[in-house]
Amino acid sequence: MSNKDDKTEAEEIDCIEAINGLYQYLDGEMDDAETKQRFEHHLAHCKTCYTRTEMEKLLTQRARDAGNKKASQALRERLQRVLD
Amino acid sequence: MADEETKSWFSERIDEYADPLYGYSFQLTRNRTDAEDLVADAVSKAWSGVESLKDRRKFRSWIFRILHNCYVSNYRKKSVRPVEVSQNVAFDEITDDLTNFLTEQSDEFLAWWGTPEREFANKVLGEDILEAIEGLPDEFKGAVVLVTVEGLSYNEAAEVLEISSGTVHSRMKRGRMLLQKALWIHATEAGLITETPPKEMHNEQ
């Protein structure tokens, strides 16, 4: 356990690196497990970056909800007629 | 001429993707009539070229790409707003640097960037965000809408926009930061940010 902690401490990232990876993390594009672990370790120890990440999550969800438009029935029927 | 199986499959996919296609189209055109016409044009083109889709698992990025290209070819010209064209081809290579980008920003924005207010996110409405996205330069808007609003992966967005995944990555980063700045300006003007934040940009720990 302590060895793992020591390793994480040694690879700690700073705020600039965290912000650089912020959107990649939020967009589910941070594929490398080690990079993700370092990022999350930083969030667990940095209130500012944690707050920013949470804020970005909220804004993203709000944008997604607002952009979630419904196609009208008339449009759906129009699209199906294209196939005729 | 597509066979019945293809027709049935295509019909189901169109029904499945009608909402997100309309959502993306509306975000591009900001007009219901144009958005519906754009989706119809894209679906018509897609149906005409359905045989060119070799991998059906890529339907989503394929149909979004057709819609995006229809918009660029036929609808963007109708926009009353000037279309902002990237000033330099090497944009992504030379400005994909967070530090350089942030140093171009105002002191107030930098201070806020370092100390985001929790209440801010609660006060900004979804429509405010979409409006701010609408104001982004086109090269960023496409990526931000596809990924942030429509939930496409970077690879899918890259296929839609016909750029590399790395370019999507850098456009997302800068586009989202421009979005933050636009929202910050909006929040400041609307009185949602009331306290002067400290000057330190990154007061870690």
Short mmCIF file of C-alpha atoms in Angstrom, two decimals:
data_model
loop_
_atom_site.label_atom_id
_atom_site.label_comp_id
_atom_site.label_asym_id
_atom_site.label_seq_id
_atom_site.Cartn_x
_atom_site.Cartn_y
_atom_site.Cartn_z
CA MET A 1 0.00 0.00 0.00
CA SER A 2 2.68 2.44 0.98
CA ASN A 3 4.70 1.47 -2.07
CA LYS A 4 1.73 2.28 -4.28
CA ASP A 5 1.25 5.61 -2.50
CA ASP A 6 4.91 6.42 -2.94
CA LYS A 7 4.66 5.67 -6.63
CA THR A 8 1.59 7.86 -7.01
CA GLU A 9 3.23 10.69 -5.10
CA ALA A 10 6.26 10.49 -7.37
CA GLU A 11 4.07 10.79 -10.44
CA GLU A 12 1.83 13.55 -9.15
CA ILE A 13 0.64 16.03 -11.74
CA ASP A 14 0.16 19.76 -11.24
CA CYS A 15 -2.88 21.93 -12.00
CA ILE A 16 -1.76 22.84 -15.50
CA GLU A 17 -1.42 19.17 -16.42
CA ALA A 18 -4.74 18.44 -14.79
CA ILE A 19 -6.52 21.18 -16.74
CA ASN A 20 -4.81 19.95 -19.91
CA GLY A 21 -6.38 16.54 -19.37
CA LEU A 22 -9.67 17.74 -17.95
CA TYR A 23 -11.81 17.49 -21.08
CA GLN A 24 -10.21 14.25 -22.19
CA TYR A 25 -11.16 12.85 -18.78
CA LEU A 26 -14.69 14.22 -18.82
CA ASP A 27 -15.28 13.07 -22.39
CA GLY A 28 -14.26 9.51 -21.52
CA GLU A 29 -11.21 9.74 -23.78
CA MET A 30 -8.52 9.22 -21.13
CA ASP A 31 -7.76 5.63 -22.06
CA ASP A 32 -4.46 5.18 -20.28
CA ALA A 33 -5.20 3.79 -16.81
CA GLU A 34 -2.09 5.25 -15.24
CA THR A 35 -2.80 8.73 -16.60
CA LYS A 36 -6.36 8.47 -15.34
CA GLN A 37 -5.15 7.39 -11.92
CA ARG A 38 -2.79 10.35 -11.69
CA PHE A 39 -5.55 12.71 -12.76
CA GLU A 40 -7.98 11.35 -10.19
CA HIS A 41 -5.30 11.45 -7.51
CA HIS A 42 -4.81 15.13 -8.28
CA LEU A 43 -8.55 15.77 -8.05
CA ALA A 44 -8.65 14.06 -4.67
CA HIS A 45 -6.02 16.47 -3.38
CA CYS A 46 -6.82 19.72 -5.19
CA LYS A 47 -10.04 21.46 -4.27
CA THR A 48 -9.77 23.92 -7.15
CA CYS A 49 -9.40 21.29 -9.85
CA TYR A 50 -12.05 19.12 -8.22
CA THR A 51 -14.46 22.06 -8.21
CA ARG A 52 -13.69 22.88 -11.82
CA THR A 53 -14.21 19.27 -12.86
CA GLU A 54 -17.54 19.10 -11.07
CA MET A 55 -18.59 22.41 -12.61
CA GLU A 56 -17.64 21.19 -16.08
CA LYS A 57 -19.62 18.01 -15.52
CA LEU A 58 -22.69 20.04 -14.61
CA LEU A 59 -22.31 22.36 -17.58
CA THR A 60 -21.84 19.43 -19.95
CA GLN A 61 -24.92 17.67 -18.65
CA ARG A 62 -26.92 20.88 -18.88
CA ALA A 63 -25.79 21.45 -22.48
CA ARG A 64 -26.68 17.86 -23.34
CA ASP A 65 -30.13 18.18 -21.78
CA ALA A 66 -30.79 21.49 -23.54
CA GLY A 67 -29.56 20.16 -26.87
CA ASN A 68 -31.67 17.03 -26.62
CA LYS A 69 -34.24 18.03 -29.26
CA LYS A 70 -37.10 15.88 -30.40
CA ALA A 71 -37.78 15.45 -34.09
CA SER A 72 -41.40 16.21 -34.85
CA GLN A 73 -43.69 13.45 -36.08
CA ALA A 74 -44.01 15.37 -39.35
CA LEU A 75 -40.24 15.25 -39.81
CA ARG A 76 -40.12 11.55 -38.96
CA GLU A 77 -42.78 10.84 -41.60
CA ARG A 78 -40.96 13.05 -44.11
CA LEU A 79 -37.74 11.10 -43.54
CA GLN A 80 -39.47 7.78 -44.05
CA ARG A 81 -40.96 9.02 -47.33
CA VAL A 82 -37.42 9.53 -48.61
CA LEU A 83 -37.14 5.76 -48.83
CA ASP A 84 -40.19 5.40 -51.09
CA MET B 1 -31.18 -0.08 -55.92
CA ALA B 2 -31.08 -1.14 -52.28
CA ASP B 3 -32.76 -4.39 -51.34
CA GLU B 4 -35.61 -4.77 -48.87
CA GLU B 5 -33.32 -5.79 -46.03
CA THR B 6 -31.23 -2.66 -46.52
CA LYS B 7 -34.34 -0.52 -46.76
CA SER B 8 -35.73 -1.96 -43.55
CA TRP B 9 -32.41 -1.56 -41.76
CA PHE B 10 -31.99 2.03 -42.98
CA SER B 11 -35.56 2.89 -41.97
CA GLU B 12 -34.94 1.66 -38.44
CA ARG B 13 -31.66 3.59 -38.15
CA ILE B 14 -33.32 6.80 -39.35
CA ASP B 15 -36.04 6.36 -36.79
CA GLU B 16 -33.44 5.71 -34.12
CA TYR B 17 -31.30 8.73 -35.02
CA ALA B 18 -34.01 11.24 -35.94
CA ASP B 19 -33.72 13.05 -32.60
CA PRO B 20 -29.92 13.43 -32.45
CA LEU B 21 -29.76 14.34 -36.15
CA TYR B 22 -32.39 17.00 -35.64
CA GLY B 23 -30.63 18.16 -32.47
CA TYR B 24 -27.30 18.57 -34.27
CA SER B 25 -29.00 20.20 -37.23
CA PHE B 26 -30.83 22.65 -34.99
CA GLN B 27 -27.62 23.50 -33.20
CA LEU B 28 -26.01 24.29 -36.55
CA THR B 29 -28.88 26.25 -38.08
CA ARG B 30 -30.69 27.56 -34.96
CA ASN B 31 -33.86 27.48 -37.01
CA ARG B 32 -36.51 24.78 -36.94
CA THR B 33 -37.41 24.94 -40.63
CA ASP B 34 -33.81 24.94 -41.80
CA ALA B 35 -32.98 22.20 -39.31
CA GLU B 36 -35.74 19.95 -40.63
CA ASP B 37 -34.80 20.67 -44.25
CA LEU B 38 -31.17 19.93 -43.49
CA VAL B 39 -31.99 16.58 -41.89
CA ALA B 40 -34.24 15.66 -44.80
CA ASP B 41 -31.51 16.59 -47.31
CA ALA B 42 -28.95 14.57 -45.40
CA VAL B 43 -31.17 11.51 -45.12
CA SER B 44 -31.99 11.73 -48.82
CA LYS B 45 -28.28 11.86 -49.70
CA ALA B 46 -27.53 9.06 -47.27
CA TRP B 47 -30.22 6.83 -48.74
CA SER B 48 -28.93 7.52 -52.26
CA GLY B 49 -25.47 6.47 -51.18
CA VAL B 50 -26.33 3.77 -48.69
CA GLU B 51 -24.39 1.19 -50.69
CA SER B 52 -21.21 3.14 -49.98
CA LEU B 53 -21.51 2.44 -46.26
CA LYS B 54 -19.38 -0.67 -45.96
CA ASP B 55 -19.39 -0.96 -42.18
CA ARG B 56 -22.88 -0.53 -40.74
CA ARG B 57 -21.45 -0.11 -37.26
CA LYS B 58 -20.23 3.28 -38.43
CA PHE B 59 -23.69 4.47 -39.37
CA ARG B 60 -23.77 7.23 -36.76
CA SER B 61 -20.57 8.97 -37.82
CA TRP B 62 -21.44 8.37 -41.48
CA ILE B 63 -24.87 10.00 -41.33
CA PHE B 64 -23.61 12.85 -39.15
CA ARG B 65 -20.82 13.47 -41.67
CA ILE B 66 -23.32 13.66 -44.52
CA LEU B 67 -25.45 16.08 -42.53
CA HIS B 68 -22.44 18.18 -41.61
CA ASN B 69 -21.30 18.33 -45.24
CA CYS B 70 -24.81 19.31 -46.36
CA TYR B 71 -24.72 22.12 -43.84
CA VAL B 72 -21.33 23.34 -45.00
CA SER B 73 -22.33 23.16 -48.67
CA ASN B 74 -25.84 24.53 -48.57
CA TYR B 75 -26.84 26.08 -45.30
CA ARG B 76 -23.88 27.83 -43.77
CA LYS B 77 -23.94 30.30 -46.67
CA LYS B 78 -27.39 31.42 -45.53
CA SER B 79 -26.08 32.42 -42.15
CA VAL B 80 -26.19 36.13 -41.46
CA ARG B 81 -23.20 35.79 -39.20
CA PRO B 82 -19.83 35.85 -40.87
CA VAL B 83 -18.25 32.44 -40.95
CA GLU B 84 -15.01 32.53 -39.11
CA VAL B 85 -12.30 30.74 -40.97
CA SER B 86 -9.27 29.42 -39.21
CA GLN B 87 -6.55 31.99 -39.56
CA ASN B 88 -3.81 29.50 -40.06
CA VAL B 89 -3.54 25.97 -41.25
CA ALA B 90 -1.07 25.07 -38.55
CA PHE B 91 -3.40 26.29 -35.81
CA ASP B 92 -3.55 23.01 -33.98
CA GLU B 93 0.15 22.47 -34.08
CA ILE B 94 1.22 25.86 -32.82
CA THR B 95 -1.49 26.78 -30.33
CA ASP B 96 -2.26 23.49 -28.67
CA ASP B 97 -0.64 24.77 -25.56
CA LEU B 98 -2.77 25.56 -22.58
CA THR B 99 -0.31 27.97 -21.06
CA ASN B 100 -0.05 30.01 -24.24
CA PHE B 101 -3.80 30.12 -24.56
CA LEU B 102 -4.41 31.19 -21.00
CA THR B 103 -1.79 33.91 -21.10
CA GLU B 104 -3.80 35.55 -23.88
CA GLN B 105 -6.80 35.92 -21.62
CA SER B 106 -7.84 38.76 -19.34
CA ASP B 107 -6.65 38.86 -15.73
CA GLU B 108 -10.23 38.63 -14.50
CA PHE B 109 -10.92 35.51 -16.51
CA LEU B 110 -7.65 33.95 -15.41
CA ALA B 111 -8.50 34.63 -11.78
CA TRP B 112 -11.93 33.12 -12.20
CA TRP B 113 -10.53 30.18 -14.12
CA GLY B 114 -8.36 29.39 -11.10
CA THR B 115 -11.21 29.63 -8.65
CA PRO B 116 -14.43 28.54 -10.34
CA GLU B 117 -17.51 29.33 -8.34
CA ARG B 118 -19.76 26.44 -7.44
CA GLU B 119 -22.86 28.57 -7.79
CA PHE B 120 -21.95 29.53 -11.31
CA ALA B 121 -22.85 26.15 -12.77
CA ASN B 122 -26.14 26.15 -10.95
CA LYS B 123 -27.12 29.53 -12.33
CA VAL B 124 -26.16 29.10 -15.96
CA LEU B 125 -29.01 27.65 -17.98
CA GLY B 126 -28.72 25.07 -20.71
CA GLU B 127 -29.91 27.61 -23.26
CA ASP B 128 -27.14 29.99 -22.15
CA ILE B 129 -24.64 27.25 -22.87
CA LEU B 130 -26.11 26.46 -26.29
CA GLU B 131 -26.10 30.15 -27.13
CA ALA B 132 -22.45 30.38 -26.13
CA ILE B 133 -21.66 27.32 -28.27
CA GLU B 134 -23.46 29.00 -31.17
CA GLY B 135 -21.05 31.91 -30.86
CA LEU B 136 -17.94 29.73 -31.16
CA PRO B 137 -15.90 29.86 -34.36
CA ASP B 138 -17.09 27.10 -36.69
CA GLU B 139 -13.97 24.98 -36.40
CA PHE B 140 -14.57 24.61 -32.67
CA LYS B 141 -18.36 24.58 -32.74
CA GLY B 142 -18.59 21.37 -34.74
CA ALA B 143 -16.38 19.43 -32.36
CA VAL B 144 -17.95 20.86 -29.23
CA VAL B 145 -21.51 20.17 -30.38
CA LEU B 146 -20.75 16.64 -31.57
CA VAL B 147 -18.90 15.63 -28.41
CA THR B 148 -20.41 17.75 -25.66
CA VAL B 149 -24.01 17.92 -26.79
CA GLU B 150 -24.45 14.82 -28.95
CA GLY B 151 -22.09 12.57 -27.01
CA LEU B 152 -19.96 11.31 -29.91
CA SER B 153 -16.49 9.98 -29.19
CA TYR B 154 -13.45 11.89 -30.44
CA ASN B 155 -12.97 9.25 -33.13
CA GLU B 156 -16.55 9.56 -34.30
CA ALA B 157 -16.34 13.36 -34.31
CA ALA B 158 -13.11 13.08 -36.30
CA GLU B 159 -14.88 10.96 -38.91
CA VAL B 160 -17.77 13.43 -39.10
CA LEU B 161 -15.54 16.45 -39.47
CA GLU B 162 -12.97 14.60 -41.59
CA ILE B 163 -10.08 15.62 -39.38
CA SER B 164 -7.75 13.63 -37.14
CA SER B 165 -8.73 12.51 -33.66
CA GLY B 166 -5.83 14.55 -32.30
CA THR B 167 -7.25 17.65 -33.95
CA VAL B 168 -10.62 16.95 -32.34
CA HIS B 169 -8.82 16.69 -29.03
CA SER B 170 -7.14 20.06 -29.39
CA ARG B 171 -10.27 21.71 -30.78
CA MET B 172 -12.27 20.37 -27.87
CA LYS B 173 -9.81 21.74 -25.38
CA ARG B 174 -9.63 25.18 -26.86
CA GLY B 175 -13.30 25.25 -27.83
CA ARG B 176 -14.38 24.39 -24.30
CA MET B 177 -12.11 27.06 -22.90
CA LEU B 178 -13.55 29.64 -25.29
CA LEU B 179 -16.94 28.44 -24.15
CA GLN B 180 -15.95 28.97 -20.54
CA LYS B 181 -14.88 32.48 -21.33
CA ALA B 182 -18.13 33.23 -23.15
CA LEU B 183 -20.10 31.89 -20.20
CA TRP B 184 -17.96 33.86 -17.79
CA ILE B 185 -18.69 37.07 -19.74
CA HIS B 186 -22.38 36.18 -19.77
CA ALA B 187 -22.37 35.44 -16.05
CA THR B 188 -20.54 38.66 -15.27
CA GLU B 189 -22.94 40.75 -17.32
CA ALA B 190 -25.92 38.97 -15.77
CA GLY B 191 -24.55 39.50 -12.28
CA LEU B 192 -24.13 35.80 -11.60
CA ILE B 193 -20.51 36.32 -10.60
CA THR B 194 -20.56 38.89 -7.86
CA GLU B 195 -17.39 38.45 -5.90
CA THR B 196 -13.98 39.44 -7.14
CA PRO B 197 -11.93 36.26 -7.13
CA PRO B 198 -8.38 36.25 -5.83
CA LYS B 199 -5.65 36.91 -8.34
CA GLU B 200 -3.85 33.62 -7.85
CA MET B 201 -4.64 31.44 -10.81
CA HIS B 202 -3.97 28.09 -9.25
CA ASN B 203 -4.18 28.01 -5.49
CA GLU B 204 -3.63 24.31 -5.25
CA GLN B 205 -4.34 22.20 -2.17
#
